[in-house]
């Protein structure tokens, strides 16, 4: 059973930085993991994704500002967010799909993930 627990959200001023963490348990050896976000009244959107075999992928809106990484020893995925903007305000979710047999491309489509965390709130004030 896969469990994803997010942490690290908070309130910052525009231009600030935050690092989100997603502690994962129960994942298989091959995986894709991603950070999604959902602002009030908006659809959930993918921000950044990482694969065990195919690198990473970013939404245009966060490219060059956010960095996704994974510490395999800690089974934790991070999202380092810099130059934060008020429009980055959202509930941020960690998501994953894994297998012992198949490899995955990193994608930003919610339907490509089957395991989800509860979310952590990020609020950026101007």
JSON list of N, CA and C in Angstrom, two decimals, residues 40-83:
[
{"chain": "A", "resi": 40, "resn": "UNK", "atom": "N", "xyz": [-8.20, 27.71, -5.53]},
{"chain": "A", "resi": 40, "resn": "UNK", "atom": "CA", "xyz": [-9.66, 27.78, -5.38]},
{"chain": "A", "resi": 40, "resn": "UNK", "atom": "C", "xyz": [-10.33, 28.15, -6.69]},
{"chain": "A", "resi": 41, "resn": "UNK", "atom": "N", "xyz": [-11.33, 27.36, -7.08]},
{"chain": "A", "resi": 41, "resn": "UNK", "atom": "CA", "xyz": [-12.07, 27.65, -8.28]},
{"chain": "A", "resi": 41, "resn": "UNK", "atom": "C", "xyz": [-11.39, 27.25, -9.57]},
{"chain": "A", "resi": 42, "resn": "UNK", "atom": "N", "xyz": [-10.22, 26.61, -9.46]},
{"chain": "A", "resi": 42, "resn": "UNK", "atom": "CA", "xyz": [-9.48, 26.21, -10.66]},
{"chain": "A", "resi": 42, "resn": "UNK", "atom": "C", "xyz": [-9.28, 24.70, -10.68]},
{"chain": "A", "resi": 43, "resn": "UNK", "atom": "N", "xyz": [-8.98, 24.19, -11.85]},
{"chain": "A", "resi": 43, "resn": "UNK", "atom": "CA", "xyz": [-8.70, 22.77, -11.98]},
{"chain": "A", "resi": 43, "resn": "UNK", "atom": "C", "xyz": [-7.31, 22.44, -11.45]},
{"chain": "A", "resi": 44, "resn": "UNK", "atom": "N", "xyz": [-7.15, 21.17, -11.05]},
{"chain": "A", "resi": 44, "resn": "UNK", "atom": "CA", "xyz": [-5.84, 20.71, -10.61]},
{"chain": "A", "resi": 44, "resn": "UNK", "atom": "C", "xyz": [-4.89, 20.70, -11.80]},
{"chain": "A", "resi": 45, "resn": "UNK", "atom": "N", "xyz": [-3.68, 21.20, -11.61]},
{"chain": "A", "resi": 45, "resn": "UNK", "atom": "CA", "xyz": [-2.71, 21.23, -12.70]},
{"chain": "A", "resi": 45, "resn": "UNK", "atom": "C", "xyz": [-1.38, 20.66, -12.23]},
{"chain": "A", "resi": 46, "resn": "UNK", "atom": "N", "xyz": [-0.69, 20.03, -13.14]},
{"chain": "A", "resi": 46, "resn": "UNK", "atom": "CA", "xyz": [0.63, 19.49, -12.83]},
{"chain": "A", "resi": 46, "resn": "UNK", "atom": "C", "xyz": [1.67, 20.58, -12.85]},
{"chain": "A", "resi": 47, "resn": "UNK", "atom": "N", "xyz": [2.54, 20.58, -11.85]},
{"chain": "A", "resi": 47, "resn": "UNK", "atom": "CA", "xyz": [3.60, 21.58, -11.78]},
{"chain": "A", "resi": 47, "resn": "UNK", "atom": "C", "xyz": [4.94, 20.99, -12.20]},
{"chain": "A", "resi": 48, "resn": "UNK", "atom": "N", "xyz": [5.26, 19.81, -11.65]},
{"chain": "A", "resi": 48, "resn": "UNK", "atom": "CA", "xyz": [6.55, 19.18, -11.94]},
{"chain": "A", "resi": 48, "resn": "UNK", "atom": "C", "xyz": [6.45, 17.69, -11.71]},
{"chain": "A", "resi": 49, "resn": "UNK", "atom": "N", "xyz": [7.20, 16.92, -12.50]},
{"chain": "A", "resi": 49, "resn": "UNK", "atom": "CA", "xyz": [7.18, 15.47, -12.38]},
{"chain": "A", "resi": 49, "resn": "UNK", "atom": "C", "xyz": [8.59, 14.92, -12.53]},
{"chain": "A", "resi": 50, "resn": "UNK", "atom": "N", "xyz": [8.79, 13.74, -11.96]},
{"chain": "A", "resi": 50, "resn": "UNK", "atom": "CA", "xyz": [10.10, 13.08, -12.05]},
{"chain": "A", "resi": 50, "resn": "UNK", "atom": "C", "xyz": [9.88, 11.58, -12.21]},
{"chain": "A", "resi": 51, "resn": "UNK", "atom": "N", "xyz": [10.75, 10.95, -12.97]},
{"chain": "A", "resi": 51, "resn": "UNK", "atom": "CA", "xyz": [10.67, 9.51, -13.21]},
{"chain": "A", "resi": 51, "resn": "UNK", "atom": "C", "xyz": [11.97, 8.86, -12.76]},
{"chain": "A", "resi": 52, "resn": "UNK", "atom": "N", "xyz": [11.87, 7.60, -12.38]},
{"chain": "A", "resi": 52, "resn": "UNK", "atom": "CA", "xyz": [13.08, 6.87, -11.98]},
{"chain": "A", "resi": 52, "resn": "UNK", "atom": "C", "xyz": [13.99, 6.60, -13.16]},
{"chain": "A", "resi": 53, "resn": "UNK", "atom": "N", "xyz": [13.48, 6.71, -14.39]},
{"chain": "A", "resi": 53, "resn": "UNK", "atom": "CA", "xyz": [14.26, 6.35, -15.57]},
{"chain": "A", "resi": 53, "resn": "UNK", "atom": "C", "xyz": [14.28, 7.40, -16.67]},
{"chain": "A", "resi": 54, "resn": "UNK", "atom": "N", "xyz": [13.38, 8.41, -16.61]},
{"chain": "A", "resi": 54, "resn": "UNK", "atom": "CA", "xyz": [13.25, 9.32, -17.75]},
{"chain": "A", "resi": 54, "resn": "UNK", "atom": "C", "xyz": [13.32, 10.79, -17.36]},
{"chain": "A", "resi": 55, "resn": "UNK", "atom": "N", "xyz": [13.98, 11.12, -16.28]},
{"chain": "A", "resi": 55, "resn": "UNK", "atom": "CA", "xyz": [14.22, 12.51, -15.98]},
{"chain": "A", "resi": 55, "resn": "UNK", "atom": "C", "xyz": [13.02, 13.23, -15.39]},
{"chain": "A", "resi": 56, "resn": "UNK", "atom": "N", "xyz": [12.91, 14.51, -15.68]},
{"chain": "A", "resi": 56, "resn": "UNK", "atom": "CA", "xyz": [11.88, 15.35, -15.09]},
{"chain": "A", "resi": 56, "resn": "UNK", "atom": "C", "xyz": [11.18, 16.20, -16.15]},
{"chain": "A", "resi": 57, "resn": "UNK", "atom": "N", "xyz": [10.08, 16.79, -15.70]},
{"chain": "A", "resi": 57, "resn": "UNK", "atom": "CA", "xyz": [9.27, 17.61, -16.62]},
{"chain": "A", "resi": 57, "resn": "UNK", "atom": "C", "xyz": [8.63, 18.70, -15.80]},
{"chain": "A", "resi": 58, "resn": "UNK", "atom": "N", "xyz": [8.50, 19.89, -16.39]},
{"chain": "A", "resi": 58, "resn": "UNK", "atom": "CA", "xyz": [7.94, 21.04, -15.69]},
{"chain": "A", "resi": 58, "resn": "UNK", "atom": "C", "xyz": [6.87, 21.72, -16.53]},
{"chain": "A", "resi": 59, "resn": "UNK", "atom": "N", "xyz": [5.89, 22.26, -15.84]},
{"chain": "A", "resi": 59, "resn": "UNK", "atom": "CA", "xyz": [4.94, 23.13, -16.50]},
{"chain": "A", "resi": 59, "resn": "UNK", "atom": "C", "xyz": [5.64, 24.44, -16.88]},
{"chain": "A", "resi": 60, "resn": "UNK", "atom": "N", "xyz": [5.21, 25.04, -17.97]},
{"chain": "A", "resi": 60, "resn": "UNK", "atom": "CA", "xyz": [5.83, 26.29, -18.40]},
{"chain": "A", "resi": 60, "resn": "UNK", "atom": "C", "xyz": [5.75, 27.37, -17.32]},
{"chain": "A", "resi": 61, "resn": "UNK", "atom": "N", "xyz": [4.68, 27.34, -16.55]},
{"chain": "A", "resi": 61, "resn": "UNK", "atom": "CA", "xyz": [4.45, 28.38, -15.54]},
{"chain": "A", "resi": 61, "resn": "UNK", "atom": "C", "xyz": [5.45, 28.32, -14.39]},
{"chain": "A", "resi": 62, "resn": "UNK", "atom": "N", "xyz": [6.13, 27.17, -14.21]},
{"chain": "A", "resi": 62, "resn": "UNK", "atom": "CA", "xyz": [7.06, 27.05, -13.09]},
{"chain": "A", "resi": 62, "resn": "UNK", "atom": "C", "xyz": [8.50, 26.80, -13.54]},
{"chain": "A", "resi": 63, "resn": "UNK", "atom": "N", "xyz": [8.68, 26.61, -14.84]},
{"chain": "A", "resi": 63, "resn": "UNK", "atom": "CA", "xyz": [10.01, 26.31, -15.37]},
{"chain": "A", "resi": 63, "resn": "UNK", "atom": "C", "xyz": [10.98, 27.42, -14.98]},
{"chain": "A", "resi": 64, "resn": "UNK", "atom": "N", "xyz": [12.17, 27.02, -14.61]},
{"chain": "A", "resi": 64, "resn": "UNK", "atom": "CA", "xyz": [13.25, 27.92, -14.18]},
{"chain": "A", "resi": 64, "resn": "UNK", "atom": "C", "xyz": [13.03, 28.51, -12.79]},
{"chain": "A", "resi": 65, "resn": "UNK", "atom": "N", "xyz": [11.92, 28.18, -12.15]},
{"chain": "A", "resi": 65, "resn": "UNK", "atom": "CA", "xyz": [11.67, 28.65, -10.78]},
{"chain": "A", "resi": 65, "resn": "UNK", "atom": "C", "xyz": [11.57, 27.49, -9.79]},
{"chain": "A", "resi": 66, "resn": "UNK", "atom": "N", "xyz": [11.00, 26.37, -10.24]},
{"chain": "A", "resi": 66, "resn": "UNK", "atom": "CA", "xyz": [10.80, 25.21, -9.38]},
{"chain": "A", "resi": 66, "resn": "UNK", "atom": "C", "xyz": [11.75, 24.10, -9.81]},
{"chain": "A", "resi": 67, "resn": "UNK", "atom": "N", "xyz": [12.19, 23.29, -8.83]},
{"chain": "A", "resi": 67, "resn": "UNK", "atom": "CA", "xyz": [13.03, 22.14, -9.12]},
{"chain": "A", "resi": 67, "resn": "UNK", "atom": "C", "xyz": [12.50, 20.94, -8.35]},
{"chain": "A", "resi": 68, "resn": "UNK", "atom": "N", "xyz": [12.27, 19.85, -9.07]},
{"chain": "A", "resi": 68, "resn": "UNK", "atom": "CA", "xyz": [11.83, 18.61, -8.44]},
{"chain": "A", "resi": 68, "resn": "UNK", "atom": "C", "xyz": [13.04, 17.68, -8.32]},
{"chain": "A", "resi": 69, "resn": "UNK", "atom": "N", "xyz": [13.13, 16.99, -7.18]},
{"chain": "A", "resi": 69, "resn": "UNK", "atom": "CA", "xyz": [14.24, 16.07, -6.97]},
{"chain": "A", "resi": 69, "resn": "UNK", "atom": "C", "xyz": [13.79, 14.96, -6.05]},
{"chain": "A", "resi": 70, "resn": "UNK", "atom": "N", "xyz": [14.58, 13.88, -5.99]},
{"chain": "A", "resi": 70, "resn": "UNK", "atom": "CA", "xyz": [14.24, 12.77, -5.11]},
{"chain": "A", "resi": 70, "resn": "UNK", "atom": "C", "xyz": [15.49, 12.29, -4.38]},
{"chain": "A", "resi": 71, "resn": "UNK", "atom": "N", "xyz": [15.34, 12.07, -3.11]},
{"chain": "A", "resi": 71, "resn": "UNK", "atom": "CA", "xyz": [16.36, 11.46, -2.28]},
{"chain": "A", "resi": 71, "resn": "UNK", "atom": "C", "xyz": [15.95, 10.00, -2.08]},
{"chain": "A", "resi": 72, "resn": "UNK", "atom": "N", "xyz": [16.60, 9.09, -2.82]},
{"chain": "A", "resi": 72, "resn": "UNK", "atom": "CA", "xyz": [16.20, 7.69, -2.77]},
{"chain": "A", "resi": 72, "resn": "UNK", "atom": "C", "xyz": [16.42, 7.09, -1.39]},
{"chain": "A", "resi": 73, "resn": "UNK", "atom": "N", "xyz": [17.48, 7.51, -0.72]},
{"chain": "A", "resi": 73, "resn": "UNK", "atom": "CA", "xyz": [17.76, 6.96, 0.61]},
{"chain": "A", "resi": 73, "resn": "UNK", "atom": "C", "xyz": [16.66, 7.29, 1.60]},
{"chain": "A", "resi": 74, "resn": "UNK", "atom": "N", "xyz": [16.02, 8.44, 1.41]},
{"chain": "A", "resi": 74, "resn": "UNK", "atom": "CA", "xyz": [14.96, 8.87, 2.33]},
{"chain": "A", "resi": 74, "resn": "UNK", "atom": "C", "xyz": [13.57, 8.62, 1.75]},
{"chain": "A", "resi": 75, "resn": "UNK", "atom": "N", "xyz": [13.51, 8.09, 0.53]},
{"chain": "A", "resi": 75, "resn": "UNK", "atom": "CA", "xyz": [12.21, 7.88, -0.13]},
{"chain": "A", "resi": 75, "resn": "UNK", "atom": "C", "xyz": [11.36, 9.15, -0.10]},
{"chain": "A", "resi": 76, "resn": "UNK", "atom": "N", "xyz": [11.99, 10.24, -0.42]},
{"chain": "A", "resi": 76, "resn": "UNK", "atom": "CA", "xyz": [11.32, 11.54, -0.34]},
{"chain": "A", "resi": 76, "resn": "UNK", "atom": "C", "xyz": [11.54, 12.31, -1.64]},
{"chain": "A", "resi": 77, "resn": "UNK", "atom": "N", "xyz": [10.47, 12.92, -2.14]},
{"chain": "A", "resi": 77, "resn": "UNK", "atom": "CA", "xyz": [10.53, 13.81, -3.29]},
{"chain": "A", "resi": 77, "resn": "UNK", "atom": "C", "xyz": [10.37, 15.24, -2.81]},
{"chain": "A", "resi": 78, "resn": "UNK", "atom": "N", "xyz": [11.16, 16.12, -3.37]},
{"chain": "A", "resi": 78, "resn": "UNK", "atom": "CA", "xyz": [11.14, 17.52, -2.97]},
{"chain": "A", "resi": 78, "resn": "UNK", "atom": "C", "xyz": [10.69, 18.41, -4.13]},
{"chain": "A", "resi": 79, "resn": "UNK", "atom": "N", "xyz": [10.10, 19.53, -3.78]},
{"chain": "A", "resi": 79, "resn": "UNK", "atom": "CA", "xyz": [9.84, 20.58, -4.76]},
{"chain": "A", "resi": 79, "resn": "UNK", "atom": "C", "xyz": [10.40, 21.87, -4.18]},
{"chain": "A", "resi": 80, "resn": "UNK", "atom": "N", "xyz": [11.53, 22.27, -4.73]},
{"chain": "A", "resi": 80, "resn": "UNK", "atom": "CA", "xyz": [12.15, 23.53, -4.33]},
{"chain": "A", "resi": 80, "resn": "UNK", "atom": "C", "xyz": [11.52, 24.65, -5.16]},
{"chain": "A", "resi": 81, "resn": "UNK", "atom": "N", "xyz": [10.89, 25.59, -4.49]},
{"chain": "A", "resi": 81, "resn": "UNK", "atom": "CA", "xyz": [10.17, 26.66, -5.18]},
{"chain": "A", "resi": 81, "resn": "UNK", "atom": "C", "xyz": [10.85, 27.99, -4.87]},
{"chain": "A", "resi": 82, "resn": "UNK", "atom": "N", "xyz": [11.26, 28.69, -5.91]},
{"chain": "A", "resi": 82, "resn": "UNK", "atom": "CA", "xyz": [11.90, 30.00, -5.75]},
{"chain": "A", "resi": 82, "resn": "UNK", "atom": "C", "xyz": [11.12, 31.05, -6.53]},
{"chain": "A", "resi": 83, "resn": "UNK", "atom": "N", "xyz": [11.44, 32.30, -6.28]},
{"chain": "A", "resi": 83, "resn": "UNK", "atom": "CA", "xyz": [10.77, 33.42, -6.96]},
{"chain": "A", "resi": 83, "resn": "UNK", "atom": "C", "xyz": [9.26, 33.23, -6.97]}
]
